[in-house]
Coordinates of C-alpha atoms in Angstrom, one line a residue:
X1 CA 11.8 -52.8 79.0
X2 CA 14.6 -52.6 76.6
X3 CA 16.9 -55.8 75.5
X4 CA 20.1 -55.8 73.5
X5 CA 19.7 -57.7 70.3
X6 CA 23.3 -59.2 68.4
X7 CA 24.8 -58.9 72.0
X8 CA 27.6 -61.4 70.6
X9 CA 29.2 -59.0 68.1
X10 CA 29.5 -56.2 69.9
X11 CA 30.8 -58.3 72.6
X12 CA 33.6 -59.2 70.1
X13 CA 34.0 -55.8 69.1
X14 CA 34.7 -54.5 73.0
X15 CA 37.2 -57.5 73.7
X16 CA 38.9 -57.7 70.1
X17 CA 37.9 -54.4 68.6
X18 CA 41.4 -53.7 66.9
X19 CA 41.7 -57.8 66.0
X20 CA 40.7 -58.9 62.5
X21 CA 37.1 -60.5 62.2
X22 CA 37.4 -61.4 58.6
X23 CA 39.0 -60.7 55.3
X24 CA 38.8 -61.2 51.6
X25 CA 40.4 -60.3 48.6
X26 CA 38.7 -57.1 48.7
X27 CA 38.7 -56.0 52.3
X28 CA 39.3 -56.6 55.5
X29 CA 37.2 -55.6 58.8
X30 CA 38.3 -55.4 62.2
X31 CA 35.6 -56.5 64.7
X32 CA 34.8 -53.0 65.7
X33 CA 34.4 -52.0 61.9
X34 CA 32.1 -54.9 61.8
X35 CA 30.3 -54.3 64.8
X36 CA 29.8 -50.3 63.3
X37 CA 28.9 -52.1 60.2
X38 CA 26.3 -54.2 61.0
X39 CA 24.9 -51.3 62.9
X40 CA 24.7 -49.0 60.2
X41 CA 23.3 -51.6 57.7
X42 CA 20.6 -52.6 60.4
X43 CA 19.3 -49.4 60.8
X44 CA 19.3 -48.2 57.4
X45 CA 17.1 -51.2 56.6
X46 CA 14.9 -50.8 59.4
X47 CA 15.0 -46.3 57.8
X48 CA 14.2 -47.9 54.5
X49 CA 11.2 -49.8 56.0
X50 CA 12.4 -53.3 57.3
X51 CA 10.1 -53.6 60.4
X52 CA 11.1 -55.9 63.5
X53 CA 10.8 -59.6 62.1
X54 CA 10.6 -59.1 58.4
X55 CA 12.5 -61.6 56.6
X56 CA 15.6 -60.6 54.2
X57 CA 16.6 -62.8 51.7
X58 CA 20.4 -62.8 51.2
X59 CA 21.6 -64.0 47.7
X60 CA 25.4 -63.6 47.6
X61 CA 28.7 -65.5 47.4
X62 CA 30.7 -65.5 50.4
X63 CA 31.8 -61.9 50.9
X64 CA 32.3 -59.7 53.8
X65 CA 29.1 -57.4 53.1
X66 CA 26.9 -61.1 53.7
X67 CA 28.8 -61.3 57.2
X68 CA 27.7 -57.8 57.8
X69 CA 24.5 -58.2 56.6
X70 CA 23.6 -61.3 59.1
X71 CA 24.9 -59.6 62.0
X72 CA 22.8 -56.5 60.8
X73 CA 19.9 -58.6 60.8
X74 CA 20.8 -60.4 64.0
X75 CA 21.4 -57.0 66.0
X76 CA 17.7 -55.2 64.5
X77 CA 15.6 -58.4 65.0
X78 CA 15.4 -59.0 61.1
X79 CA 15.5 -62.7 59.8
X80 CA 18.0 -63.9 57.4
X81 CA 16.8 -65.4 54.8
X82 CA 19.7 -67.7 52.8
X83 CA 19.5 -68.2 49.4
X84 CA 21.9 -70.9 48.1
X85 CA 23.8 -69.2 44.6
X86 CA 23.9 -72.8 43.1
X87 CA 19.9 -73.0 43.4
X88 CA 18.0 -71.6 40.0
X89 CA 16.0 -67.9 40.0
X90 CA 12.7 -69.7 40.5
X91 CA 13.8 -71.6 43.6
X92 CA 14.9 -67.8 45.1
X93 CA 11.5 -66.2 44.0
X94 CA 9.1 -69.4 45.4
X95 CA 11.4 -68.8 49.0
X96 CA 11.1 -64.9 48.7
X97 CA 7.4 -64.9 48.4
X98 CA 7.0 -68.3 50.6
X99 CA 8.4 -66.3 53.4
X100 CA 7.2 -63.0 52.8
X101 CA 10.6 -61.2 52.0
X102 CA 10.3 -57.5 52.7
X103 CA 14.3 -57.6 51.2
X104 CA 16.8 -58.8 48.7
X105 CA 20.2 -58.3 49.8
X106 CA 22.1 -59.9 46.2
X107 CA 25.4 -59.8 44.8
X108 CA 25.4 -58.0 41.2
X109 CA 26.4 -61.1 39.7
X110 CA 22.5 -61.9 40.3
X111 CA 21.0 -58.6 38.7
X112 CA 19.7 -59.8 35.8
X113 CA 18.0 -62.8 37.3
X114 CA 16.5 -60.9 39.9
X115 CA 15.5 -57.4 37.4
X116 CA 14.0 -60.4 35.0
X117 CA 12.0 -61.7 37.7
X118 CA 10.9 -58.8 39.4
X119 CA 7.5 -58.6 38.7
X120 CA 7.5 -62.3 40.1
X121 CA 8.7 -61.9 43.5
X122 CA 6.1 -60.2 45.2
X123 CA 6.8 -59.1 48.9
X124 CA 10.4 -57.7 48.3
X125 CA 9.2 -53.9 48.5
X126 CA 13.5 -53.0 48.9
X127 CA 16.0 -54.5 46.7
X128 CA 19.6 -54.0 48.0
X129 CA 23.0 -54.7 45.5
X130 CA 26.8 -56.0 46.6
X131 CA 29.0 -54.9 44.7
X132 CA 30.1 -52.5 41.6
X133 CA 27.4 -51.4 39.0
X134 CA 24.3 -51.8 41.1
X135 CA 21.1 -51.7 39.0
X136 CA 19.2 -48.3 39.2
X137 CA 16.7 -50.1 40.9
X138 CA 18.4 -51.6 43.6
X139 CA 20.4 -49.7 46.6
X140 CA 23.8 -50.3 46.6
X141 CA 25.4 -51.6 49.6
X142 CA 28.1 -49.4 50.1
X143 CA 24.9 -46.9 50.5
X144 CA 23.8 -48.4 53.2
X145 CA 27.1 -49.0 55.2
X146 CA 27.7 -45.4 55.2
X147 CA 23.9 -44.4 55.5
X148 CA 22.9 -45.9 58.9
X149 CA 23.7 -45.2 62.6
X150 CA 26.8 -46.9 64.4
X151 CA 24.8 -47.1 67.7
X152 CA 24.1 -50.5 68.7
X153 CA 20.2 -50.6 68.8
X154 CA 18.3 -52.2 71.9
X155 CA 14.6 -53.4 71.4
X156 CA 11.5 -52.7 73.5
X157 CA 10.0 -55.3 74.2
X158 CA 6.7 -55.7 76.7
X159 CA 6.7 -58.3 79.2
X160 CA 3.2 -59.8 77.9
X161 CA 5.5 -60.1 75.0
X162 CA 5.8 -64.5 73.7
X163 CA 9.4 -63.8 73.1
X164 CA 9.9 -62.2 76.9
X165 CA 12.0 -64.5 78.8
X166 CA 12.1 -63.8 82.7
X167 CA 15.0 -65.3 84.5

């Protein structure tokens, strides 16, 4: 059986698609663009080898690429992982490798936190940048909003399965 996963923002996108969903200083997305979005983030994650249920740390300032990326999670079946900015680098790398982060989603004003501590977090296998002059190790953002798939993805999911709810 297949289930829809981040049903609510592509129901948003079909009854407010040309509406704004949120804006910033630097952009602006409508909720269709962030509906397409979150879809293309989502699956390049899962394409760069996030699997169903691996956790993804997020450590950014409010921007719209962390809305995207929680909806991106929300819609693949990944789990957001927060990561206040105000907390200190070894607070992030104890709740990376507590959780079993598979991915860093940070903001560039973290990059040399995170490249200094590398070699400490030890699960994060993908490390993904916000913003201009991402690290040569890290994937930039923008990369993965225009690398992934706008479909909306559905799961398979087995009716012996513990998260199968029958109505």
């Amino acid at each position: 059986m297949q289930v829809e996963a981040g049903h609510l923002v592509r129901h948003a996108a079909q009854r407010f698609g040309s509406r704004t969903a949120l804006s910033s200083p630097s952009r602006s997305l409508l909720f269709t663009e962030l509906n397409d979005a979150a879809n293309r983030v989502g699956s390049a994650l899962i394409e760069a080898g996030a699997h169903r249920g691996d956790r993804v740390g997020v450590l950014a300032f409010n921007a719209p690429e962390v809305v995207v990326t929680w909806f991106a999670c929300e819609k693949h079946n990944l789990v957001r992982v927060v990561l206040h900015s105000h907390l200190p680098i070894e607070a992030h790398i104890w709740s990376l490798n507590h959780v079993e982060a598979s991915t860093l989603v940070f903001d560039t004003s973290f990059a040399a936190d995170v490249e200094r501590h590398r070699d400490q977090i030890e699960t994060v296998r993908h490390f993904v940048a916000i913003g201009a002059d991402s690290p040569h190790w890290a994937t930039p953002f923008s990369q993965l909003e225009q690398g992934g798939k706008d479909d909306d993805p559905y799961v398979d999911v087995d009716e012996d399965s513990p998260c199968f709810l029958q109505l």
